[in-house]
JSON list of C-alpha atoms and ligand atoms in Angstrom, two decimals:
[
{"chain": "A", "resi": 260, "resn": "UNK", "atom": "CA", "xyz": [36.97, 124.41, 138.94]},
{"chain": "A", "resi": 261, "resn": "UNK", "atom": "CA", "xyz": [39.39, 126.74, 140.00]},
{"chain": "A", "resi": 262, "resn": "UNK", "atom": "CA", "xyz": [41.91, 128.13, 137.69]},
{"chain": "A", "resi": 263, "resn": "UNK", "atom": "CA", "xyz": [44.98, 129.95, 138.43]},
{"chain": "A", "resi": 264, "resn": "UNK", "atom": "CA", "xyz": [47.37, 132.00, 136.19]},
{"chain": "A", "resi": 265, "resn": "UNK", "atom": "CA", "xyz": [50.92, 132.13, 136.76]},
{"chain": "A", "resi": 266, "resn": "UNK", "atom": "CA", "xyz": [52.54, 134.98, 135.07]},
{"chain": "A", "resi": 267, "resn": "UNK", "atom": "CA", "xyz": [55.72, 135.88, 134.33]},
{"chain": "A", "resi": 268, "resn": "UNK", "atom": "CA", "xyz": [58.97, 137.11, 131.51]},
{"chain": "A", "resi": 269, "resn": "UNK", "atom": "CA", "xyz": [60.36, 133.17, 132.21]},
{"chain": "A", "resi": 270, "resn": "UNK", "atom": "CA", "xyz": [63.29, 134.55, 130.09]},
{"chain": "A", "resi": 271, "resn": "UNK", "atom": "CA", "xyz": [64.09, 131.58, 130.41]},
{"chain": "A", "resi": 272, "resn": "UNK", "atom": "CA", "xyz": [62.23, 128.93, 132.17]},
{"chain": "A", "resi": 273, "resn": "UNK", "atom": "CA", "xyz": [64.44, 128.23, 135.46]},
{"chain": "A", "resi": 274, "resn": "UNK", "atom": "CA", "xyz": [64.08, 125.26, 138.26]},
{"chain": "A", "resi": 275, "resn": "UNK", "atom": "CA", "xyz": [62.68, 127.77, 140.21]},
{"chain": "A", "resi": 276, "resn": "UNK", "atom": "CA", "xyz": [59.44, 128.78, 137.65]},
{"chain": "A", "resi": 277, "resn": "UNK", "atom": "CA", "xyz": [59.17, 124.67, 137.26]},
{"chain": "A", "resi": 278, "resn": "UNK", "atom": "CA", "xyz": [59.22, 124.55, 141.24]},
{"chain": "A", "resi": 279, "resn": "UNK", "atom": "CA", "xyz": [56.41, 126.77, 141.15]},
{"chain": "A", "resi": 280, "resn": "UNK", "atom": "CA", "xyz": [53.90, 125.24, 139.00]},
{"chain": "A", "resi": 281, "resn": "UNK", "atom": "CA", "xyz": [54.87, 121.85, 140.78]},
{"chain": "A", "resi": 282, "resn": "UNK", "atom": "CA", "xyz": [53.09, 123.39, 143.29]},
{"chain": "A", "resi": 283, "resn": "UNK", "atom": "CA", "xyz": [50.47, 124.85, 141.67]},
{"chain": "A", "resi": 284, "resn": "UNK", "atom": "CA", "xyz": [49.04, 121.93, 139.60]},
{"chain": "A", "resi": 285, "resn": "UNK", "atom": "CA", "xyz": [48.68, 120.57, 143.50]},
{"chain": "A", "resi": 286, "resn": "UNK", "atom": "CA", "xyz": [46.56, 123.29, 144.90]},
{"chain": "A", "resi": 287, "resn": "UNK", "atom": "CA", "xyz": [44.93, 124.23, 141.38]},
{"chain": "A", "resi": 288, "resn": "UNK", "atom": "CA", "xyz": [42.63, 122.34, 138.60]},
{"chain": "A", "resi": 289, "resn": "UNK", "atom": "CA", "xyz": [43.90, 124.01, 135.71]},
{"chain": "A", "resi": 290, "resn": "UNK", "atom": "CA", "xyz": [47.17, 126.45, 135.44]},
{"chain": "A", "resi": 291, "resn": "UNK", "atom": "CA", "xyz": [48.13, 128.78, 132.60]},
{"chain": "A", "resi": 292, "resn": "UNK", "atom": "CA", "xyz": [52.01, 129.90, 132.44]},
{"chain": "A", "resi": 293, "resn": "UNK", "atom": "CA", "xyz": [51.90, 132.96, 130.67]},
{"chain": "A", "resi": 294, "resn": "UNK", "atom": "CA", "xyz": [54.22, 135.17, 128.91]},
{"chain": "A", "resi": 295, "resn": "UNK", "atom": "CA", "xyz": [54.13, 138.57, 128.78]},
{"chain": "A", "resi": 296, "resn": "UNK", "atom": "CA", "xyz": [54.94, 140.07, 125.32]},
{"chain": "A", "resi": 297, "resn": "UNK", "atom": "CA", "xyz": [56.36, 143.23, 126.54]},
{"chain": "A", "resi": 298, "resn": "UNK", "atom": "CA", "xyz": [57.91, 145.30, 123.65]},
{"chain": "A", "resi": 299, "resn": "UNK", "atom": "CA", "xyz": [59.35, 147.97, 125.78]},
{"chain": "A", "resi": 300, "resn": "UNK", "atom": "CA", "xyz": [61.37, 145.30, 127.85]},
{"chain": "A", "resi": 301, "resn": "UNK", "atom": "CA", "xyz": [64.34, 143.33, 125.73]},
{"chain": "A", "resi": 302, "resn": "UNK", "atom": "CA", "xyz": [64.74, 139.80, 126.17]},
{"chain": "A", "resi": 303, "resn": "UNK", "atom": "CA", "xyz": [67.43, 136.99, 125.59]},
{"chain": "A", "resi": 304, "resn": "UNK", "atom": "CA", "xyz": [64.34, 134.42, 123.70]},
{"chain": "A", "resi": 305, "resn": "UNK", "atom": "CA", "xyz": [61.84, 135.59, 121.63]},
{"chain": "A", "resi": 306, "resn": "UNK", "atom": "CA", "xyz": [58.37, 134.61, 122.87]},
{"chain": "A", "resi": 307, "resn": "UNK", "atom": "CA", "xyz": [58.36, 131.73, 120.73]},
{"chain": "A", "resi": 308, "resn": "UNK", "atom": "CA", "xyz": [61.53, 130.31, 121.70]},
{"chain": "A", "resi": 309, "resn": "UNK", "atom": "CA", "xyz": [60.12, 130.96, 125.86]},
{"chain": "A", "resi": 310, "resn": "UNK", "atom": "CA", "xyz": [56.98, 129.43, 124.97]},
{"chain": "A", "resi": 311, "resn": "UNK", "atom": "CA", "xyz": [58.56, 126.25, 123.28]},
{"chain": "A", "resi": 312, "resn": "UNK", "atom": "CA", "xyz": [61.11, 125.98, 126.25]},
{"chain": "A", "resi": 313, "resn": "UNK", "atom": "CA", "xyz": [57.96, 125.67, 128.67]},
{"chain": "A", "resi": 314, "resn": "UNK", "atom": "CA", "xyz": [55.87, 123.82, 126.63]},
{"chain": "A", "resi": 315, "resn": "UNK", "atom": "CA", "xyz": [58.86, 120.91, 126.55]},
{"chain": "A", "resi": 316, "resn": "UNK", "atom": "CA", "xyz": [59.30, 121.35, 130.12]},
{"chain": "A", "resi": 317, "resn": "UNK", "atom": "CA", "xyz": [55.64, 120.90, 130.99]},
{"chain": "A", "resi": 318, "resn": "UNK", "atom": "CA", "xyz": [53.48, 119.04, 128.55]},
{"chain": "A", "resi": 319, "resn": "UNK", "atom": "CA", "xyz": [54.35, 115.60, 129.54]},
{"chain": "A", "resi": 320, "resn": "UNK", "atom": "CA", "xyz": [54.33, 116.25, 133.29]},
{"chain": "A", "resi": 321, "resn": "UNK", "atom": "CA", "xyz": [51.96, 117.98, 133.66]},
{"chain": "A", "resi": 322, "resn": "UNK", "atom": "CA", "xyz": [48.81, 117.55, 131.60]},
{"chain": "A", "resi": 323, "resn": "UNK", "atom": "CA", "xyz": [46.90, 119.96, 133.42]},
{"chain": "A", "resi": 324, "resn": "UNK", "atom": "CA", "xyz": [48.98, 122.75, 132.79]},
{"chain": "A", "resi": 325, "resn": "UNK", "atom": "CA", "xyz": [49.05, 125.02, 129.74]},
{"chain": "A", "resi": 326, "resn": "UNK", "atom": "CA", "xyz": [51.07, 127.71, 128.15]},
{"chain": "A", "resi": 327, "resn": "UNK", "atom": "CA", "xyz": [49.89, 130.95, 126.57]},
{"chain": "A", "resi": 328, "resn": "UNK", "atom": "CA", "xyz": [51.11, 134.55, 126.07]},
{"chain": "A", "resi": 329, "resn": "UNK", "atom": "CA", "xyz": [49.27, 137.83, 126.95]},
{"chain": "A", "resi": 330, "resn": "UNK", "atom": "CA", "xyz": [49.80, 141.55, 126.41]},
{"chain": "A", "resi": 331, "resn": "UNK", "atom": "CA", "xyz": [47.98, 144.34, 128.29]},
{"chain": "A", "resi": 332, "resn": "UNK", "atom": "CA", "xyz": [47.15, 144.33, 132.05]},
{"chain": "A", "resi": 333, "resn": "UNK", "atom": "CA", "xyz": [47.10, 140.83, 134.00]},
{"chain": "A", "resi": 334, "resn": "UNK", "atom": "CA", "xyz": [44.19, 141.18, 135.15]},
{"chain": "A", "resi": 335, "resn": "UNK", "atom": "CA", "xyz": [42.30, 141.38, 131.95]},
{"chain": "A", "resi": 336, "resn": "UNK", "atom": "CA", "xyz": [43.84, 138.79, 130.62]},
{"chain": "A", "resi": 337, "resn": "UNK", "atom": "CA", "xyz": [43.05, 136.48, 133.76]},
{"chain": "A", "resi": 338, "resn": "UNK", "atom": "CA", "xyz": [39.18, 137.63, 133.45]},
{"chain": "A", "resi": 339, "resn": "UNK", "atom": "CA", "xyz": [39.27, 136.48, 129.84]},
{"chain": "A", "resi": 340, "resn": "UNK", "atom": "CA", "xyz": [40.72, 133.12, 130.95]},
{"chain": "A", "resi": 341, "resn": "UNK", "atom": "CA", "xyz": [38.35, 132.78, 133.31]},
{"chain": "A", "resi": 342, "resn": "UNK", "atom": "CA", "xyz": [40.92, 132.71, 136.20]},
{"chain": "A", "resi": 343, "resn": "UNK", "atom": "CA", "xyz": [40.33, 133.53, 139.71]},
{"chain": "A", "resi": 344, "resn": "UNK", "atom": "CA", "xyz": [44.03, 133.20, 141.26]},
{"chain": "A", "resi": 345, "resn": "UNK", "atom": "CA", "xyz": [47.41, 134.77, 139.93]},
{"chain": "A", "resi": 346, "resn": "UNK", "atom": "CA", "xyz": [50.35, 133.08, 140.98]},
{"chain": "A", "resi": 347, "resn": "UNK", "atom": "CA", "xyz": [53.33, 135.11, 142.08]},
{"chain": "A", "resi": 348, "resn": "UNK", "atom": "CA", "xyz": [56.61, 133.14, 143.10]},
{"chain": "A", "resi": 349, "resn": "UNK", "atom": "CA", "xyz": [58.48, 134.64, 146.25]},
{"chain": "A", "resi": 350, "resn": "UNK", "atom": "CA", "xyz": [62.01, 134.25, 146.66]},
{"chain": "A", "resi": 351, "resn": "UNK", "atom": "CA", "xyz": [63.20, 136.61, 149.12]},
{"chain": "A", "resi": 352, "resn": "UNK", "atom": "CA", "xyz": [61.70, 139.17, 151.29]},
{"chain": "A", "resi": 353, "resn": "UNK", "atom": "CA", "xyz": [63.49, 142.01, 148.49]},
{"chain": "A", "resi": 354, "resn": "UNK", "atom": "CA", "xyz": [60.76, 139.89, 146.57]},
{"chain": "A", "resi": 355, "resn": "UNK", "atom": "CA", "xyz": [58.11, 140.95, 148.90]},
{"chain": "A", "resi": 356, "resn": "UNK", "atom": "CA", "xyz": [57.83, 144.57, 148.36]},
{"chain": "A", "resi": 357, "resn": "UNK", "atom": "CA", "xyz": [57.16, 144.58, 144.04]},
{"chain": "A", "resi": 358, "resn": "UNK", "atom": "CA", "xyz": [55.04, 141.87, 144.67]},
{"chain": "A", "resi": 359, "resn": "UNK", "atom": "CA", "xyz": [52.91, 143.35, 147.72]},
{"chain": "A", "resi": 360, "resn": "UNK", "atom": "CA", "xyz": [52.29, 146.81, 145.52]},
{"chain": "A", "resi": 361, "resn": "UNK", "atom": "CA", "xyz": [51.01, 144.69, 142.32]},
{"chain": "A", "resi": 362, "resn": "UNK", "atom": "CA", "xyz": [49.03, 142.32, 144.42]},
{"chain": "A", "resi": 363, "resn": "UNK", "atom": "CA", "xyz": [47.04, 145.14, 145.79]},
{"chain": "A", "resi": 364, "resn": "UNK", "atom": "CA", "xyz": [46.98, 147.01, 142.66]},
{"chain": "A", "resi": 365, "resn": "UNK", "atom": "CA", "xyz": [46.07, 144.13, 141.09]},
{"chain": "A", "resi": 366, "resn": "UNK", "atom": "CA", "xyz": [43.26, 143.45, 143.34]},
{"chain": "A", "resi": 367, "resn": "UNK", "atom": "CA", "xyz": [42.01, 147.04, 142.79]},
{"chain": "A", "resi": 368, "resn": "UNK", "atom": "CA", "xyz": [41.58, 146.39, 139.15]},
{"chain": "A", "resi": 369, "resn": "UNK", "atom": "CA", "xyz": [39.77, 143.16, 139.69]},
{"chain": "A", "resi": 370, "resn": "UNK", "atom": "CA", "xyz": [38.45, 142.40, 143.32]},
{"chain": "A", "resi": 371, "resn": "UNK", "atom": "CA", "xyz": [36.97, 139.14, 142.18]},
{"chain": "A", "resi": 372, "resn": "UNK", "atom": "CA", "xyz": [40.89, 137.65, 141.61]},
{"chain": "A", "resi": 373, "resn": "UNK", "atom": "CA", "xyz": [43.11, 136.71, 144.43]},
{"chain": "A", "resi": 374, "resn": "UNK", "atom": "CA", "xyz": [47.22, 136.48, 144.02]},
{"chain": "A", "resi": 375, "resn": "UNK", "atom": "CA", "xyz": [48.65, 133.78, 145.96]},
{"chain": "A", "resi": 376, "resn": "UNK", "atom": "CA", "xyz": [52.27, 134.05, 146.42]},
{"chain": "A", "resi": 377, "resn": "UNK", "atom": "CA", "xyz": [54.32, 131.07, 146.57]},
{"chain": "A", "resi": 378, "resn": "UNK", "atom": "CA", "xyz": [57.97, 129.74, 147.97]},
{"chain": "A", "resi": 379, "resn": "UNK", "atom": "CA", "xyz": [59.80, 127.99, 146.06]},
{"chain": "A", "resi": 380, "resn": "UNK", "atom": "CA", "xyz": [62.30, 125.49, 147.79]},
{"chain": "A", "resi": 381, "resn": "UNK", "atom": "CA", "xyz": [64.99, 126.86, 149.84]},
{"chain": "A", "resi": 382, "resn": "UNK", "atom": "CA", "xyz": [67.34, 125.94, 147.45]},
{"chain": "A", "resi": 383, "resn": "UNK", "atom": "CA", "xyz": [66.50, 128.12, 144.64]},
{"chain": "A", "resi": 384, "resn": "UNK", "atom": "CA", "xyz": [65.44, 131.02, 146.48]},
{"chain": "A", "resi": 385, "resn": "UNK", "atom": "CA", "xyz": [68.50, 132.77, 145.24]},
{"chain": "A", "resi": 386, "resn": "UNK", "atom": "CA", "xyz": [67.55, 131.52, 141.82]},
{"chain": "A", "resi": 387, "resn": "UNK", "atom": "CA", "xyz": [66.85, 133.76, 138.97]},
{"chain": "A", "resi": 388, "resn": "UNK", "atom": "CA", "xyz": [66.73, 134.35, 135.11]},
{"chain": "A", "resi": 389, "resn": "UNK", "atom": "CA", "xyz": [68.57, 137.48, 135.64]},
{"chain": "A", "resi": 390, "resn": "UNK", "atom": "CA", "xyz": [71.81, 135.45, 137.04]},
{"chain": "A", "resi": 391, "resn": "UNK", "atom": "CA", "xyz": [71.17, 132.49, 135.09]},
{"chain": "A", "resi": 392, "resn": "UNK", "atom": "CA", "xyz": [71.34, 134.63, 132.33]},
{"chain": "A", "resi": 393, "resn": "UNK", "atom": "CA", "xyz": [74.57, 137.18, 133.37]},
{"chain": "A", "resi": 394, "resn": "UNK", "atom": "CA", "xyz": [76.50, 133.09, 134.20]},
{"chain": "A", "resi": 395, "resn": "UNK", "atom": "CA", "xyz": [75.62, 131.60, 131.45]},
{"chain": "A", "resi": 396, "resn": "UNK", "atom": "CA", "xyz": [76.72, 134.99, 129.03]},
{"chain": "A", "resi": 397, "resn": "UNK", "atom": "CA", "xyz": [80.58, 134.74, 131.02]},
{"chain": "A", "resi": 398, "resn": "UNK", "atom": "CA", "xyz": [80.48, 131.11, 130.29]},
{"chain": "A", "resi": 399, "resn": "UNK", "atom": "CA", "xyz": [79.95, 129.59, 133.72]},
{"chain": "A", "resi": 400, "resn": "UNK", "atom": "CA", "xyz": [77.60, 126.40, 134.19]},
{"chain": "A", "resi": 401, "resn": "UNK", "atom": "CA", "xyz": [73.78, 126.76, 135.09]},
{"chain": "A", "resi": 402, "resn": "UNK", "atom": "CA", "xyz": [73.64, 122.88, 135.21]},
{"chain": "A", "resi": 403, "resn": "UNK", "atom": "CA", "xyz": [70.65, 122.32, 137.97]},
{"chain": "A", "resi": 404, "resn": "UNK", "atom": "CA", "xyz": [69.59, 125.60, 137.70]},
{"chain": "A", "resi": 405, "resn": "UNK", "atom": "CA", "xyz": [67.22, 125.45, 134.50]},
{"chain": "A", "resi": 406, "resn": "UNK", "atom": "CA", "xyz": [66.38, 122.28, 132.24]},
{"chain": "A", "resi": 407, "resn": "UNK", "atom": "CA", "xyz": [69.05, 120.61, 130.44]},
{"chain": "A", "resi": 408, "resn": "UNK", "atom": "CA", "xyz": [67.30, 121.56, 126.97]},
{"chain": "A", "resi": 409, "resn": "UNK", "atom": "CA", "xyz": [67.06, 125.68, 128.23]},
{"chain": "A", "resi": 410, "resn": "UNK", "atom": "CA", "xyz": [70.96, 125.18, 129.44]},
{"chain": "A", "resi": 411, "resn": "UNK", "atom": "CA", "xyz": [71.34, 124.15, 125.47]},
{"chain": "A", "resi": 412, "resn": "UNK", "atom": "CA", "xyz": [69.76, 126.99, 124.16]},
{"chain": "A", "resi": 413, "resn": "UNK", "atom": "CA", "xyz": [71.76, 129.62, 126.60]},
{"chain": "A", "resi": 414, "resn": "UNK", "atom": "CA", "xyz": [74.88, 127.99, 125.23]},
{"chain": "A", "resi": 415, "resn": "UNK", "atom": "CA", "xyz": [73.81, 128.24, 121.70]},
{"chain": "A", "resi": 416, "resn": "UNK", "atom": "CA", "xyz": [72.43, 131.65, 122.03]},
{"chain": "A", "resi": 417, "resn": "UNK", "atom": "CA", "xyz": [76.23, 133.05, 123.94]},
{"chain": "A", "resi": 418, "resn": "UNK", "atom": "CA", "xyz": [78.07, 131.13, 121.73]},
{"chain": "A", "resi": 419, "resn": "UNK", "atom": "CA", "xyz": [76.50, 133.00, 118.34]},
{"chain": "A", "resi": 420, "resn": "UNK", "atom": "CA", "xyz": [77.15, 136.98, 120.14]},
{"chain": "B", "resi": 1896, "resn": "PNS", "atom": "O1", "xyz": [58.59, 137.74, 135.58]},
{"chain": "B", "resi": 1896, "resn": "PNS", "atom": "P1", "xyz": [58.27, 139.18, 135.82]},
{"chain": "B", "resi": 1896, "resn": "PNS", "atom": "O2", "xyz": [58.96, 140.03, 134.78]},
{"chain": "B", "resi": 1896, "resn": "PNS", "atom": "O3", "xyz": [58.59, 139.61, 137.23]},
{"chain": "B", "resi": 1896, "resn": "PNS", "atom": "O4", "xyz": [56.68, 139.33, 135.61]},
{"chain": "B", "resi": 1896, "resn": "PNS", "atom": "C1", "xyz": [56.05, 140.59, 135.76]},
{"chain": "B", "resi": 1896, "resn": "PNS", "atom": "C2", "xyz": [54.57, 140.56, 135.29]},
{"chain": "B", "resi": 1896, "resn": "PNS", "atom": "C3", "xyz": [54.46, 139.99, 133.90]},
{"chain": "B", "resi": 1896, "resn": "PNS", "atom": "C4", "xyz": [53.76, 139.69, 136.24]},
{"chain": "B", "resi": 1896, "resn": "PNS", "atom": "C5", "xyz": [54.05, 142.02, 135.37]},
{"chain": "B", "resi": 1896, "resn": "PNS", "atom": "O5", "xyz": [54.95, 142.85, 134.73]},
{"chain": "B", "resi": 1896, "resn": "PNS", "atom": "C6", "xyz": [52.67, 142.19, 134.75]},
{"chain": "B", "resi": 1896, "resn": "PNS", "atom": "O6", "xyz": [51.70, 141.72, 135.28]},
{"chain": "B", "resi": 1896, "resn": "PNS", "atom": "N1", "xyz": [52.60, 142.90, 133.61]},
{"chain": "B", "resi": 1896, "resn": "PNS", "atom": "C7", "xyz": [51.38, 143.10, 132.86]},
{"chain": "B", "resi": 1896, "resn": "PNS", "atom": "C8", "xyz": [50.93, 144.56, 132.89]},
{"chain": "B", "resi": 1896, "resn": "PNS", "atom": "C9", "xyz": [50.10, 144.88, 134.12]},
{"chain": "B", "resi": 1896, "resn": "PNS", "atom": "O7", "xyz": [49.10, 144.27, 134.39]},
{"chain": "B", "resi": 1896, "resn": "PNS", "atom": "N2", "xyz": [50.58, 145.88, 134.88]},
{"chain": "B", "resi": 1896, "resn": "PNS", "atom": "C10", "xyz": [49.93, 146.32, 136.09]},
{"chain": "B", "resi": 1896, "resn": "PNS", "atom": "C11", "xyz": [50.44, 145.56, 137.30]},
{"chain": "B", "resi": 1896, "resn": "PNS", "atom": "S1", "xyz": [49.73, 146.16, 138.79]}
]
């Protein structure tokens, strides 16, 4: 069985992230999305609220996919889950270098587990929470760029600040 992680801040969940594991759940018998609880980084949606965006987004689509949340290094955490591949998505080739220096570092740590990277489609490949996040706070639309119930949430959370 071969089990890939595919890890990530998905704050929030965009088109692009759901792109991704589309993809995955193809090439991969089980997948875990999982979010990292990083104290030192702020983020819009508490780990809960990223979970419970994924977990709608997912569950009845695809069954073979789970969520979960780690702390620590990645490659612990995919060790304890059993997990031979981590998933990286790759937008752009400003992407490339981050990704290139953890991949290696990465496989370093834990020789056994292999990163795949993966493209999403063309059409979010300029696609990110970041700007989803910076439109949604000026009050421009992110309609087809994230899920109809994570555009809800953005709204909810910009209109309370
Ligand atoms: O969505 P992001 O923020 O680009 O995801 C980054 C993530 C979570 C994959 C990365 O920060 C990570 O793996 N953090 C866990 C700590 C770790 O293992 N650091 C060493 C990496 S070589």
């Amino acid at each position: 069985m071969t089990k890939a992680v595919y890890p990530g801040s998905f704050d929030p969940l965009t088109f692009g992230h759901l792109d991704i594991v589309e993809r995955c759940v193809r090439l991969f018998d089980r997948v875990v999305v999982s979010i990292l609880t990083n104290p030192a980084k702020e983020a819009l949606f508490s780990v809960e609220e990223r979970c419970d965006m994924i977990d709608k987004a997912v569950r009845k689509r695809f069954p073979n996919v789970e969520v979960d949340v780690f702390h620590g290094l990645l490659v612990d955490y995919a060790r304890e889950k059993d997990a031979q591949v981590i998933v990286r998505g790759i937008r752009a080739v400003t992407d490339y270098e981050y990704e290139f220096q953890m991949a290696l570092m990465n496989r370093r740590l834990a020789p056994g587990i292999e990163t795949v990277f993966m493209m999403p489609a063309e059409h979010y490949s300029y696609l990110s929470s970041r700007l989803v996040k910076e439109i949604a706070s000026l009050g421009g639309s992110v309609e087809g760029l994230v899920p109809p119930q994570v555009e809800k949430r953005l709204k909810k959370k910009f209109r309370k600040s």
